Coordinates of C-alpha atoms in Angstrom, one line a residue:
X73 CA 169.6 1.9 46.7
X74 CA 166.8 0.1 48.7
X75 CA 168.6 -3.2 47.9
X76 CA 171.8 -1.6 49.4
X77 CA 169.8 -0.7 52.6
X78 CA 168.4 -4.3 52.9
X79 CA 171.9 -5.7 52.4
X80 CA 173.3 -3.3 55.0
X81 CA 170.6 -4.4 57.4
X82 CA 171.3 -8.1 56.7
X83 CA 175.0 -7.6 57.3
X84 CA 174.2 -5.7 60.5
X85 CA 172.1 -8.6 61.8
X86 CA 174.9 -11.0 61.1
X87 CA 177.3 -8.7 62.9
X88 CA 174.9 -8.6 65.8
X89 CA 174.8 -12.3 66.1
X90 CA 178.6 -12.5 66.0
X91 CA 179.0 -9.9 68.6
X92 CA 176.6 -11.6 70.9
X93 CA 178.6 -14.8 70.7
X94 CA 181.8 -12.8 71.4
X95 CA 180.2 -11.0 74.3
X96 CA 181.1 -7.6 72.8
X97 CA 178.8 -4.6 72.6
X98 CA 176.1 -5.7 70.2
X99 CA 174.4 -3.3 67.8
X100 CA 171.0 -4.8 68.6
X101 CA 167.7 -3.1 68.0
X102 CA 167.5 -0.1 70.3
X103 CA 165.5 0.0 73.4
X104 CA 162.3 2.0 72.7
X105 CA 162.6 5.6 73.7
X106 CA 159.7 7.6 75.1
X107 CA 158.7 11.0 73.8
X108 CA 157.4 11.9 77.2
X109 CA 160.7 11.0 78.9
X110 CA 162.6 12.9 76.2
X111 CA 160.5 16.0 76.8
X112 CA 160.9 15.8 80.5
X113 CA 164.7 15.6 80.1
X114 CA 164.6 18.4 77.6
X115 CA 162.7 20.6 80.0
X116 CA 164.7 20.0 83.2
X117 CA 168.2 19.2 81.7
X118 CA 168.0 20.3 78.1
X119 CA 170.8 22.9 78.3
X120 CA 173.1 20.1 79.3
X121 CA 171.8 17.8 76.5
X122 CA 170.3 15.2 78.8
X123 CA 167.6 14.3 76.3
X124 CA 170.3 13.8 73.6
X125 CA 172.2 11.5 75.9
X126 CA 168.9 9.5 76.4
X127 CA 168.5 9.3 72.7
X128 CA 172.1 8.3 72.0
X129 CA 173.0 11.6 70.4
X130 CA 176.2 12.1 72.4
X131 CA 177.8 14.6 70.0
X132 CA 174.7 16.8 70.1
X133 CA 174.8 16.5 74.0
X134 CA 178.4 17.5 74.1
X135 CA 177.8 20.6 72.0
X136 CA 174.9 21.6 74.3
X137 CA 177.2 21.1 77.3
X138 CA 179.8 23.4 75.8
X139 CA 177.4 26.2 74.9
X140 CA 174.7 25.8 77.6
X141 CA 172.0 24.6 75.3
X142 CA 173.2 26.1 72.1
X143 CA 174.4 29.5 73.0
X144 CA 172.6 30.0 76.3
X145 CA 169.4 28.1 75.5
X146 CA 168.7 29.4 71.9
X147 CA 169.3 26.0 70.3
X148 CA 167.6 24.2 73.3
X149 CA 164.4 26.1 72.9
X150 CA 164.4 25.6 69.1
X151 CA 164.2 21.8 69.6
X152 CA 160.8 21.9 71.1
X153 CA 159.2 20.6 67.9
X154 CA 162.1 18.4 66.8
X155 CA 162.1 15.9 69.7
X156 CA 159.4 13.6 68.2
X157 CA 161.6 13.2 65.1
X158 CA 164.7 12.5 67.3
X159 CA 162.7 9.8 69.1
X160 CA 161.6 8.2 65.9
X161 CA 165.2 8.2 64.7
X162 CA 166.4 6.6 68.0
X163 CA 163.7 4.0 67.8
X164 CA 164.3 3.4 64.0
X165 CA 160.6 3.5 63.5
X166 CA 159.2 2.5 60.1
X167 CA 157.9 6.0 59.5
X168 CA 161.3 7.5 60.0
X169 CA 163.1 4.8 58.0
X170 CA 160.7 5.3 55.1
X171 CA 161.3 9.1 55.2
X172 CA 165.0 8.5 55.4
X173 CA 165.0 6.2 52.3
X174 CA 163.1 8.9 50.4
X175 CA 165.9 11.3 51.2
X176 CA 168.5 8.8 50.0
X177 CA 166.6 8.4 46.7
X178 CA 166.3 12.1 46.2
X179 CA 169.8 13.2 47.3
X180 CA 173.0 11.3 46.7
X181 CA 174.6 13.3 49.6
X182 CA 173.0 15.3 52.3
X183 CA 171.7 18.6 50.9
X184 CA 172.9 22.0 52.1
X185 CA 171.4 23.0 55.5
X186 CA 171.8 26.6 56.5
X187 CA 171.1 25.7 60.1
X188 CA 173.8 23.0 60.3
X189 CA 176.3 25.1 58.3
X190 CA 175.8 28.0 60.7
X191 CA 176.2 25.7 63.7
X192 CA 179.5 24.4 62.2
X193 CA 180.8 27.9 61.8
X194 CA 179.7 29.0 65.2
X195 CA 181.1 26.0 67.1
X196 CA 184.3 26.0 65.0
X197 CA 184.8 29.7 65.9
X198 CA 184.0 29.1 69.5
X199 CA 186.5 26.2 69.9
X200 CA 189.2 28.2 68.1
X201 CA 188.5 31.2 70.3
X202 CA 188.6 29.1 73.4
X203 CA 192.0 27.5 72.7
X204 CA 193.3 31.0 71.8
X205 CA 192.3 32.4 75.2
X206 CA 193.8 29.4 77.0
X207 CA 197.3 29.9 75.5
X208 CA 199.5 31.6 78.1
X209 CA 200.3 35.2 77.1
X210 CA 203.4 35.4 79.3
X211 CA 206.5 33.4 79.6
X212 CA 206.1 30.4 82.0
X213 CA 209.0 28.4 83.3
X214 CA 211.2 30.2 80.8
X215 CA 209.1 29.1 77.8
X216 CA 207.1 31.3 75.4
X217 CA 204.0 29.3 74.7
X218 CA 202.9 31.4 71.8
X219 CA 203.7 28.6 69.3
X220 CA 200.6 26.8 70.6
X221 CA 198.5 29.0 68.5
X222 CA 198.9 26.4 65.8
X223 CA 196.4 24.3 67.8
X224 CA 193.7 26.9 66.9
X225 CA 193.0 25.5 63.3
X226 CA 192.9 21.9 64.8
X227 CA 190.2 22.9 67.3
X228 CA 188.3 24.8 64.6
X229 CA 188.2 21.7 62.5
X230 CA 187.2 19.6 65.5
X231 CA 184.2 21.9 66.1
X232 CA 183.1 21.8 62.4
X233 CA 183.5 18.1 62.3
X234 CA 181.6 17.5 65.5
X235 CA 178.6 19.4 64.3
X236 CA 178.8 17.8 60.9
X237 CA 178.6 14.3 62.4
X238 CA 175.4 14.8 64.4
X239 CA 172.4 12.7 63.4
X240 CA 172.4 10.7 60.1
X241 CA 175.1 12.7 58.4
X242 CA 178.8 11.8 58.6
X243 CA 182.1 13.1 57.3
X244 CA 185.8 12.6 57.8
X245 CA 187.9 15.0 59.8
X246 CA 190.9 15.4 57.6
X247 CA 189.1 17.5 54.9
X248 CA 188.2 20.3 57.2
X249 CA 191.5 19.9 59.1
X250 CA 193.6 20.5 55.9
X251 CA 191.4 23.4 55.0
X252 CA 191.8 25.0 58.4
X253 CA 195.6 24.7 58.3
X254 CA 195.8 26.1 54.8
X255 CA 193.7 29.1 55.4
X256 CA 194.8 29.9 59.0
X257 CA 198.1 31.6 57.9
X258 CA 196.1 34.6 56.7
X259 CA 196.5 35.8 60.2
X260 CA 199.8 37.2 59.1
X261 CA 198.0 39.3 56.5
X262 CA 194.9 40.3 58.3
X263 CA 196.4 40.9 61.8
X264 CA 193.0 40.5 63.3
X265 CA 192.3 37.3 65.2
X266 CA 188.5 37.7 65.1
X267 CA 188.4 37.8 61.3
X268 CA 191.1 35.0 61.1
X269 CA 189.0 32.7 63.2
X270 CA 185.8 33.5 61.4
X271 CA 187.3 33.0 58.0
X272 CA 189.0 29.7 59.0
X273 CA 185.7 28.4 60.4
X274 CA 183.8 29.3 57.2
X275 CA 186.3 27.8 54.8
X276 CA 186.6 24.6 57.0
X277 CA 182.8 24.3 57.1
X278 CA 182.5 24.8 53.3
X279 CA 185.1 22.2 52.6
X280 CA 183.4 19.7 54.9
X281 CA 180.0 20.5 53.3
X282 CA 181.2 20.0 49.8
X283 CA 183.8 17.2 50.0
X284 CA 183.4 15.3 53.2
X285 CA 179.8 14.9 54.3
X286 CA 177.7 11.8 53.3
X287 CA 174.8 9.9 54.5
X288 CA 175.0 7.4 57.4
X289 CA 173.3 4.6 55.4
X290 CA 173.5 1.9 58.1
X291 CA 171.9 2.3 61.5
X292 CA 174.3 3.9 64.0
X293 CA 176.3 1.5 66.2
X294 CA 174.9 1.9 69.7
X295 CA 177.8 1.5 72.2
X296 CA 177.4 0.4 75.8
X297 CA 176.9 2.8 78.6
X298 CA 180.5 2.3 79.9
X299 CA 182.1 3.2 76.6
X300 CA 179.8 6.1 76.1
X301 CA 180.5 7.4 79.6
X302 CA 184.3 7.2 79.1
X303 CA 184.2 9.0 75.8
X304 CA 181.8 11.7 76.9
X305 CA 183.6 12.3 80.2
X306 CA 187.0 12.4 78.5
X307 CA 185.7 15.1 76.1
X308 CA 184.3 17.1 78.9
X309 CA 187.5 16.9 80.9
X310 CA 189.5 18.2 77.9
X311 CA 186.9 21.0 77.4
X312 CA 187.0 22.1 81.1
X313 CA 190.8 21.8 81.3
X314 CA 191.1 24.3 78.5
X315 CA 188.8 26.7 80.5
X316 CA 191.0 26.0 83.5
X317 CA 194.1 27.0 81.5
X318 CA 192.4 30.3 80.5
X319 CA 191.4 31.0 84.1
X320 CA 194.8 30.1 85.5
X321 CA 197.0 31.8 83.0
X322 CA 195.1 34.7 81.4
X323 CA 191.8 35.3 83.2
X324 CA 191.4 38.7 84.9
X325 CA 188.7 40.5 86.8
X326 CA 188.2 44.2 87.4
X327 CA 188.8 45.8 90.8
X328 CA 186.9 48.7 92.2
X329 CA 189.2 51.2 90.6
X330 CA 188.9 49.8 87.1
X331 CA 192.2 47.9 87.1
X332 CA 192.6 44.3 86.2
X333 CA 193.7 41.5 88.6
X334 CA 194.5 38.0 87.5
X335 CA 191.9 35.5 88.8
X336 CA 194.5 33.3 90.5
X337 CA 195.8 36.4 92.4
X338 CA 192.3 37.4 93.3
X339 CA 191.6 33.9 94.6
X340 CA 194.8 33.9 96.6
X341 CA 194.1 37.3 98.1
X342 CA 190.5 36.1 99.0
X343 CA 191.8 33.0 100.8
X344 CA 194.1 35.2 102.8
X345 CA 191.4 37.8 103.7
X346 CA 189.9 38.2 107.2
X347 CA 186.4 37.5 105.7
X348 CA 187.4 34.0 104.6
X349 CA 189.2 33.3 107.9
X350 CA 186.1 34.3 109.8
X351 CA 183.9 32.1 107.7
X352 CA 186.2 29.1 108.1
X353 CA 186.3 29.7 111.8
X354 CA 182.5 29.9 111.9
X355 CA 182.2 26.5 110.2
X356 CA 184.7 25.0 112.6
X357 CA 182.7 26.4 115.6
X358 CA 179.5 25.1 114.1
X359 CA 181.0 21.6 113.7
X360 CA 182.3 21.6 117.3
X361 CA 178.9 22.7 118.5
X362 CA 177.3 19.9 116.6
X363 CA 179.7 17.4 118.1
X364 CA 178.6 18.3 121.6
X365 CA 174.9 19.1 121.1
X366 CA 173.9 17.1 118.1
X367 CA 173.0 18.2 114.6
X368 CA 169.3 18.7 115.3
X369 CA 170.1 21.3 118.0
X370 CA 172.7 22.9 115.7
X371 CA 170.3 23.3 112.8
X372 CA 167.7 24.6 115.2
X373 CA 170.2 27.2 116.5
X374 CA 171.2 28.2 113.0
X375 CA 167.5 28.6 111.9
X376 CA 166.8 30.8 115.0
X377 CA 169.9 32.9 114.4
X378 CA 168.6 33.7 110.9
X379 CA 165.7 35.5 112.6
X380 CA 163.3 34.7 109.8
X381 CA 160.4 36.1 111.9
X382 CA 162.2 39.3 112.8
X383 CA 161.8 38.8 116.6
X384 CA 165.4 39.2 117.5
X385 CA 165.8 42.4 115.5
X386 CA 162.6 43.8 117.1
X387 CA 164.1 43.3 120.6
X388 CA 167.2 45.1 119.3
X389 CA 165.2 48.0 117.9
X390 CA 163.3 48.6 121.1
X391 CA 166.5 48.0 123.2
X392 CA 165.0 45.3 125.5
X393 CA 166.1 41.8 126.3
X394 CA 164.5 38.7 124.8
X395 CA 162.9 37.9 128.2
X396 CA 161.2 41.3 128.5
X397 CA 157.6 41.3 129.5
X398 CA 154.8 43.0 127.6
X399 CA 154.8 45.9 130.0
X400 CA 158.5 46.4 129.5
X401 CA 158.1 46.3 125.7
X402 CA 155.2 48.9 125.9
X403 CA 157.3 51.2 128.1
X404 CA 160.3 51.1 125.8
X405 CA 158.0 51.7 122.8
X406 CA 156.3 54.8 124.3
X407 CA 159.7 56.2 125.3
X408 CA 161.3 55.7 121.9
X409 CA 158.2 56.9 120.0
X410 CA 158.3 60.2 121.9
X411 CA 162.0 60.6 121.3
X412 CA 161.9 59.9 117.6
X413 CA 158.5 61.3 116.7
X414 CA 159.0 63.4 113.5
X415 CA 157.0 66.3 114.8
X416 CA 159.5 66.9 117.5
X417 CA 162.5 67.1 115.1
X418 CA 163.1 70.7 114.0
X419 CA 166.1 70.0 111.8
X420 CA 164.8 69.1 108.3
X421 CA 168.0 67.1 107.5
X422 CA 167.4 64.8 110.6
X423 CA 163.6 64.5 110.1
X424 CA 163.8 61.9 107.4
X425 CA 166.1 59.7 109.5
X426 CA 163.8 60.2 112.5
X427 CA 160.8 59.2 110.3
X428 CA 162.5 56.0 109.3
X429 CA 163.5 55.2 112.9
X430 CA 159.9 55.9 114.1
X431 CA 158.5 53.4 111.6
X432 CA 161.0 50.8 112.7
X433 CA 159.9 51.3 116.3
X434 CA 156.3 51.0 115.4
X435 CA 156.8 47.8 113.4
X436 CA 158.9 46.2 116.1
X437 CA 156.3 46.9 118.8
X438 CA 153.5 45.6 116.6
X439 CA 155.4 42.4 115.8
X440 CA 156.4 41.6 119.4
X441 CA 152.9 42.4 120.8
X442 CA 151.3 40.1 118.2
X443 CA 153.8 37.3 118.9
X444 CA 153.3 37.5 122.7
X445 CA 149.5 37.6 122.2
X446 CA 149.6 34.5 120.1
X447 CA 151.8 32.7 122.6
X448 CA 149.5 33.6 125.5
X449 CA 146.5 32.3 123.5
X450 CA 148.3 29.1 122.7
X451 CA 149.4 28.6 126.3
X452 CA 145.9 29.2 127.5
X453 CA 144.5 26.7 125.0
X454 CA 147.1 24.2 126.0
X455 CA 146.3 24.6 129.7
X456 CA 142.5 24.1 129.0
X457 CA 143.2 21.0 127.0
X458 CA 145.4 19.6 129.9
X459 CA 142.6 20.4 132.4
X460 CA 140.1 18.1 130.7
X461 CA 142.5 15.1 130.5
X462 CA 141.3 12.3 132.8

């Protein structure tokens, strides 16, 4: 078996030299990958499989894209101790190669892995469920699209096969594909789509595990960035287009009364609402304002309108203008404090509201007084600094 590996490596080197001469993508020794970089990508983009893309594990990255890190981060978090092994695999380090050769000597084919088998079943079930949700449930352009349910076993098999071909294990598609189409007709006996999808996924994974999978004995061919990008992007486009079909044809949301409204109808109604029209008009007005006054003044105006320091709201609470003096603010505060003082409210039902209003008045007065005091101090300091300038 070791001789076979040496022979495969020799053939690979010859193929590399030939590819170099032809200008094609050469399966040269991989660029050394860093454990630190892999961990950084895992931490900040792990749910989208960025570390797997970095390590040329594109199938693994695609699964992470589809499931947000292996079912909302569960698989992503479980990789925290596996990344060093992934890096050794990507670098084809002698330690990894030696360990891999030992596996080849011990096992003629990859041994059963409960983790991988569960992943095949879960992804197969998920892909089958996704295509089932995307099939239009109503007649469109006079056609009943229900016959597309025969795509379900195809996507189940694709899910099982994709997981089965991650890493140093490989297997052909047609074994699990045939198994899926053979077992899928039980839907006419079970009459429960959930059990049908689950059973089809399990049988497809069992067939793949027993008849299809084998070791990837030669180092994986490392394609160029362009080819990898095209393939990965194409797979994602198919995936998201299926989600788009579900949202466009069958997706619904609940209204305030518990009824269901199609998502496309909800979007159409939202775009026709006064709220959306006002927001669009606000963006247009902002753009026109920026055209005349510049973007710096526009952002300054937007920031001030957000009233992050609470000054504008305080003026509103006290009922005075933004140019009011400290004396006017104090007068308004005393008048409103007497009017809304809780001790002067006899009605118990109104006392709680008066208490709330009284606290708002007190807070507004304190805020404005403090801000004006700070401004007077800064102005005084500025004037003193100006006075000593020669």
